Amino acid sequence: MKQIDGAITAPKGFKAAGVRCGIKENGLDLALIYSDRQCAVGGVFTTNAFKAASVVRNMDKLKVGWGRAIVVNSGNANACTGEQGLKDVDSICKFAGELLNAPPDEVYNASTGIIGVPLPMDKLESGVREAVDALSQDGGEDASLAIMTTDTRPKTAACEIQTGGKTVRIGGMCKGAGMICPSMATMLCFITTDAAIDADVLQACLKSSVDRSFHCLTVDGDMSTNDSVILMANGASGAGKIVDGSPE
């Protein structure tokens, strides 16, 4: 494994953007991750009994296991917002899907920030439109800044491995500071790869990795309603499909 420059857009076929839509008082606050082709998707989420609207909807979408994009906002968690929160997630995924020519069920959503306040949908829709126009292979840095809340710096990484004569890349970004206890807390993590892998194998690999990483952390013993780790694999590397952790 070799560490490389880049983050969420290091793998082939992925673009990202980070823009300001005005949810936070200052700074970038909306990120968009997009694949130019359908992805297998895996996810691990909070075990809190009170789950944010985005978590509820993402868990439903994982039953199908496909995706193309993730819309992430900071500054508002869309948690404890009832039926309206669920409707707002559906609305933003539909809106982004129309702009990206992707089915709404293939658009995932994540939020972080204050709890109990409805999403400002006019600001979000304006931000999504701007983010779609700004999508770029160089947009990973802005995306990592846009998901921050109390973090003091962005957290990104990328690497590549050789398999079957092909290069496979993995990229990621994460936010989280304080309120970290076992089983994740106030944490969002997004990972992309151009490996070819079925959704069920991807899910098993992700869960195993999270059990040995984020699930081992504690800071102050509190949990969050929004914890999410989402992994997208689009197969753009051209390498053989990974089966049970090994290429075919």
GROMACS .gro file of C-alpha atoms in nm:
model
  248
    1MET     CA    1   0.000   0.000   0.000
    2LYS     CA    2   0.130   0.343  -0.098
    3GLN     CA    3   0.007   0.672   0.045
    4ILE     CA    4  -0.074   0.927  -0.227
    5ASP     CA    5  -0.188   1.287  -0.255
    6GLY     CA    6  -0.556   1.357  -0.270
    7ALA     CA    7  -0.854   1.240  -0.070
    8ILE     CA    8  -1.212   1.163  -0.164
    9THR     CA    9  -1.145   1.222  -0.537
   10ALA     CA   10  -0.821   1.021  -0.562
   11PRO     CA   11  -0.998   0.711  -0.705
   12LYS     CA   12  -1.097   0.718  -1.072
   13GLY     CA   13  -1.445   0.838  -1.159
   14PHE     CA   14  -1.507   1.048  -0.847
   15LYS     CA   15  -1.557   1.423  -0.824
   16ALA     CA   16  -1.641   1.646  -0.528
   17ALA     CA   17  -1.721   2.001  -0.431
   18GLY     CA   18  -1.749   2.211  -0.119
   19VAL     CA   19  -1.949   2.535  -0.118
   20ARG     CA   20  -2.103   2.784   0.122
   21CYS     CA   21  -2.483   2.784   0.137
   22GLY     CA   22  -2.521   2.991   0.455
   23ILE     CA   23  -2.623   2.734   0.718
   24LYS     CA   24  -2.319   2.818   0.931
   25GLU     CA   25  -2.221   3.173   1.021
   26ASN     CA   26  -1.908   3.144   0.810
   27GLY     CA   27  -1.709   2.899   0.603
   28LEU     CA   28  -1.800   2.622   0.362
   29ASP     CA   29  -2.097   2.415   0.479
   30LEU     CA   30  -2.217   2.189   0.198
   31ALA     CA   31  -2.024   1.906   0.033
   32LEU     CA   32  -2.110   1.687  -0.264
   33ILE     CA   33  -1.943   1.359  -0.359
   34TYR     CA   34  -2.026   1.214  -0.700
   35SER     CA   35  -1.933   0.910  -0.908
   36ASP     CA   36  -1.963   0.913  -1.286
   37ARG     CA   37  -2.105   0.559  -1.267
   38GLN     CA   38  -2.316   0.352  -1.031
   39CYS     CA   39  -2.141   0.239  -0.712
   40ALA     CA   40  -2.180  -0.043  -0.467
   41VAL     CA   41  -2.239   0.119  -0.128
   42GLY     CA   42  -2.176   0.010   0.231
   43GLY     CA   43  -2.255   0.193   0.551
   44VAL     CA   44  -2.221   0.177   0.928
   45PHE     CA   45  -2.431   0.409   1.144
   46THR     CA   46  -2.495   0.519   1.500
   47THR     CA   47  -2.642   0.269   1.745
   48ASN     CA   48  -2.820   0.554   1.924
   49ALA     CA   49  -3.194   0.484   1.961
   50PHE     CA   50  -3.255   0.837   1.834
   51LYS     CA   51  -3.132   0.846   1.476
   52ALA     CA   52  -3.122   1.154   1.257
   53ALA     CA   53  -3.345   1.163   0.949
   54SER     CA   54  -3.050   1.114   0.714
   55VAL     CA   55  -2.940   0.800   0.901
   56VAL     CA   56  -3.291   0.650   0.883
   57ARG     CA   57  -3.313   0.710   0.509
   58ASN     CA   58  -2.956   0.592   0.437
   59MET     CA   59  -3.017   0.267   0.621
   60ASP     CA   60  -3.323   0.207   0.401
   61LYS     CA   61  -3.126   0.275   0.082
   62LEU     CA   62  -2.852   0.033   0.183
   63LYS     CA   63  -3.102  -0.251   0.148
   64VAL     CA   64  -3.058  -0.201  -0.228
   65GLY     CA   65  -2.685  -0.130  -0.199
   66TRP     CA   66  -2.634   0.110  -0.490
   67GLY     CA   67  -2.548   0.479  -0.507
   68ARG     CA   68  -2.407   0.764  -0.714
   69ALA     CA   69  -2.376   1.065  -0.482
   70ILE     CA   70  -2.369   1.191  -0.123
   71VAL     CA   71  -2.492   1.535  -0.017
   72VAL     CA   72  -2.350   1.648   0.318
   73ASN     CA   73  -2.430   1.965   0.511
   74SER     CA   74  -2.275   2.100   0.829
   75GLY     CA   75  -2.429   2.342   1.077
   76ASN     CA   76  -2.762   2.158   1.109
   77ALA     CA   77  -2.798   1.790   1.208
   78ASN     CA   78  -3.161   1.747   1.095
   79ALA     CA   79  -3.208   1.533   1.408
   80CYS     CA   80  -3.518   1.523   1.630
   81THR     CA   81  -3.710   1.696   1.351
   82GLY     CA   82  -3.984   1.433   1.308
   83GLU     CA   83  -4.162   1.362   0.983
   84GLN     CA   84  -4.054   1.695   0.839
   85GLY     CA   85  -3.692   1.592   0.873
   86LEU     CA   86  -3.755   1.274   0.674
   87LYS     CA   87  -3.944   1.468   0.407
   88ASP     CA   88  -3.656   1.717   0.382
   89VAL     CA   89  -3.404   1.433   0.325
   90ASP     CA   90  -3.627   1.292   0.050
   91SER     CA   91  -3.660   1.636  -0.105
   92ILE     CA   92  -3.289   1.714  -0.111
   93CYS     CA   93  -3.202   1.370  -0.254
   94LYS     CA   94  -3.464   1.411  -0.526
   95PHE     CA   95  -3.342   1.763  -0.604
   96ALA     CA   96  -2.977   1.655  -0.626
   97GLY     CA   97  -3.070   1.347  -0.826
   98GLU     CA   98  -3.249   1.554  -1.087
   99LEU     CA   99  -2.946   1.780  -1.129
  100LEU     CA  100  -2.709   1.481  -1.146
  101ASN     CA  101  -2.935   1.265  -1.363
  102ALA     CA  102  -2.938   1.001  -1.089
  103PRO     CA  103  -3.231   0.824  -0.918
  104PRO     CA  104  -3.313   0.972  -0.574
  105ASP     CA  105  -3.257   0.630  -0.416
  106GLU     CA  106  -2.894   0.651  -0.534
  107VAL     CA  107  -2.835   0.984  -0.359
  108TYR     CA  108  -2.736   0.957   0.006
  109ASN     CA  109  -2.749   1.238   0.260
  110ALA     CA  110  -2.567   1.323   0.581
  111SER     CA  111  -2.590   1.617   0.819
  112THR     CA  112  -2.402   1.743   1.124
  113GLY     CA  113  -2.457   2.038   1.355
  114ILE     CA  114  -2.729   2.165   1.586
  115ILE     CA  115  -3.014   1.931   1.682
  116GLY     CA  116  -3.389   1.995   1.678
  117VAL     CA  117  -3.394   2.266   1.411
  118PRO     CA  118  -3.548   2.204   1.064
  119LEU     CA  119  -3.318   2.225   0.765
  120PRO     CA  120  -3.323   2.558   0.576
  121MET     CA  121  -3.427   2.397   0.248
  122ASP     CA  122  -3.396   2.709   0.036
  123LYS     CA  123  -3.032   2.744   0.137
  124LEU     CA  124  -2.966   2.374   0.086
  125GLU     CA  125  -3.115   2.366  -0.262
  126SER     CA  126  -2.914   2.673  -0.360
  127GLY     CA  127  -2.600   2.507  -0.224
  128VAL     CA  128  -2.664   2.179  -0.403
  129ARG     CA  129  -2.711   2.359  -0.733
  130GLU     CA  130  -2.382   2.545  -0.682
  131ALA     CA  131  -2.203   2.226  -0.575
  132VAL     CA  132  -2.319   2.036  -0.885
  133ASP     CA  133  -2.175   2.313  -1.102
  134ALA     CA  134  -1.850   2.309  -0.900
  135LEU     CA  135  -1.789   1.931  -0.913
  136SER     CA  136  -1.425   1.864  -0.989
  137GLN     CA  137  -1.149   1.607  -0.945
  138ASP     CA  138  -0.977   1.881  -0.744
  139GLY     CA  139  -1.281   1.941  -0.520
  140GLY     CA  140  -1.188   1.702  -0.242
  141GLU     CA  141  -1.016   1.962  -0.026
  142ASP     CA  142  -1.314   2.197  -0.029
  143ALA     CA  143  -1.546   1.904   0.044
  144SER     CA  144  -1.342   1.808   0.350
  145LEU     CA  145  -1.362   2.167   0.478
  146ALA     CA  146  -1.737   2.184   0.420
  147ILE     CA  147  -1.820   1.894   0.655
  148MET     CA  148  -1.634   2.041   0.954
  149THR     CA  149  -1.809   2.177   1.264
  150THR     CA  150  -1.596   2.194   1.580
  151ASP     CA  151  -1.295   2.037   1.406
  152THR     CA  152  -0.979   2.243   1.402
  153ARG     CA  153  -0.856   2.092   1.076
  154PRO     CA  154  -0.980   1.868   0.795
  155LYS     CA  155  -0.904   1.496   0.805
  156THR     CA  156  -0.825   1.330   0.471
  157ALA     CA  157  -0.624   1.040   0.335
  158ALA     CA  158  -0.565   0.848   0.011
  159CYS     CA  159  -0.367   0.542  -0.090
  160GLU     CA  160  -0.322   0.298  -0.377
  161ILE     CA  161  -0.246  -0.072  -0.410
  162GLN     CA  162  -0.148  -0.292  -0.701
  163THR     CA  163  -0.361  -0.597  -0.779
  164GLY     CA  164  -0.364  -0.809  -1.093
  165GLY     CA  165  -0.146  -0.557  -1.273
  166LYS     CA  166  -0.395  -0.276  -1.203
  167THR     CA  167  -0.384   0.018  -0.964
  168VAL     CA  168  -0.670   0.048  -0.717
  169ARG     CA  169  -0.714   0.368  -0.518
  170ILE     CA  170  -0.893   0.446  -0.193
  171GLY     CA  171  -0.971   0.796  -0.066
  172GLY     CA  172  -1.151   0.935   0.234
  173MET     CA  173  -1.246   1.228   0.450
  174CYS     CA  174  -1.375   1.245   0.804
  175LYS     CA  175  -1.503   1.494   1.060
  176GLY     CA  176  -1.539   1.455   1.433
  177ALA     CA  177  -1.415   1.629   1.746
  178GLY     CA  178  -1.544   1.567   2.096
  179MET     CA  179  -1.845   1.349   2.181
  180ILE     CA  180  -1.662   1.038   2.061
  181CYS     CA  181  -1.738   0.718   2.248
  182PRO     CA  182  -1.735   0.351   2.147
  183SER     CA  183  -1.964   0.291   1.849
  184MET     CA  184  -1.868   0.626   1.695
  185ALA     CA  185  -2.015   0.963   1.791
  186THR     CA  186  -2.067   1.300   1.621
  187MET     CA  187  -1.860   1.157   1.341
  188LEU     CA  188  -1.902   1.150   0.965
  189CYS     CA  189  -1.668   0.955   0.740
  190PHE     CA  190  -1.688   0.911   0.364
  191ILE     CA  191  -1.471   0.669   0.168
  192THR     CA  192  -1.440   0.613  -0.206
  193THR     CA  193  -1.263   0.346  -0.407
  194ASP     CA  194  -1.238   0.253  -0.774
  195ALA     CA  195  -1.220  -0.116  -0.681
  196ALA     CA  196  -1.486  -0.352  -0.816
  197ILE     CA  197  -1.670  -0.519  -0.529
  198ASP     CA  198  -2.025  -0.635  -0.465
  199ALA     CA  199  -2.228  -0.450  -0.203
  200ASP     CA  200  -2.253  -0.743   0.039
  201VAL     CA  201  -1.875  -0.798   0.040
  202LEU     CA  202  -1.819  -0.422   0.066
  203GLN     CA  203  -2.050  -0.404   0.367
  204ALA     CA  204  -1.872  -0.689   0.543
  205CYS     CA  205  -1.529  -0.530   0.483
  206LEU     CA  206  -1.649  -0.192   0.607
  207LYS     CA  207  -1.807  -0.328   0.923
  208SER     CA  208  -1.492  -0.523   1.006
  209SER     CA  209  -1.278  -0.211   0.956
  210VAL     CA  210  -1.506   0.011   1.165
  211ASP     CA  211  -1.510  -0.246   1.446
  212ARG     CA  212  -1.130  -0.223   1.459
  213SER     CA  213  -1.110   0.157   1.431
  214PHE     CA  214  -1.391   0.400   1.508
  215HIS     CA  215  -1.567   0.158   1.744
  216CYS     CA  216  -1.256   0.159   1.964
  217LEU     CA  217  -1.250   0.535   2.027
  218THR     CA  218  -1.372   0.729   2.329
  219VAL     CA  219  -1.334   1.094   2.431
  220ASP     CA  220  -1.611   1.199   2.671
  221GLY     CA  221  -1.856   0.910   2.662
  222ASP     CA  222  -2.137   1.080   2.469
  223MET     CA  223  -2.308   0.951   2.157
  224SER     CA  224  -2.455   1.124   1.854
  225THR     CA  225  -2.768   1.085   1.645
  226ASN     CA  226  -2.585   1.127   1.315
  227ASP     CA  227  -2.274   0.903   1.316
  228SER     CA  228  -2.220   0.765   0.967
  229VAL     CA  229  -1.949   0.590   0.768
  230ILE     CA  230  -2.038   0.549   0.400
  231LEU     CA  231  -1.818   0.367   0.148
  232MET     CA  232  -1.870   0.384  -0.230
  233ALA     CA  233  -1.698   0.153  -0.482
  234ASN     CA  234  -1.741   0.222  -0.855
  235GLY     CA  235  -1.510  -0.035  -1.020
  236ALA     CA  236  -1.348   0.226  -1.246
  237SER     CA  237  -0.996   0.090  -1.184
  238GLY     CA  238  -1.054  -0.199  -1.423
  239ALA     CA  239  -0.911  -0.444  -1.169
  240GLY     CA  240  -1.076  -0.780  -1.111
  241LYS     CA  241  -1.374  -0.793  -0.879
  242ILE     CA  242  -1.291  -0.844  -0.512
  243VAL     CA  243  -1.460  -1.152  -0.370
  244ASP     CA  244  -1.429  -1.233   0.002
  245GLY     CA  245  -1.143  -0.985   0.029
  246SER     CA  246  -0.949  -1.115  -0.274
  247PRO     CA  247  -0.965  -1.026  -0.646
  248GLU     CA  248  -1.120  -1.286  -0.874
   0.00000   0.00000   0.00000
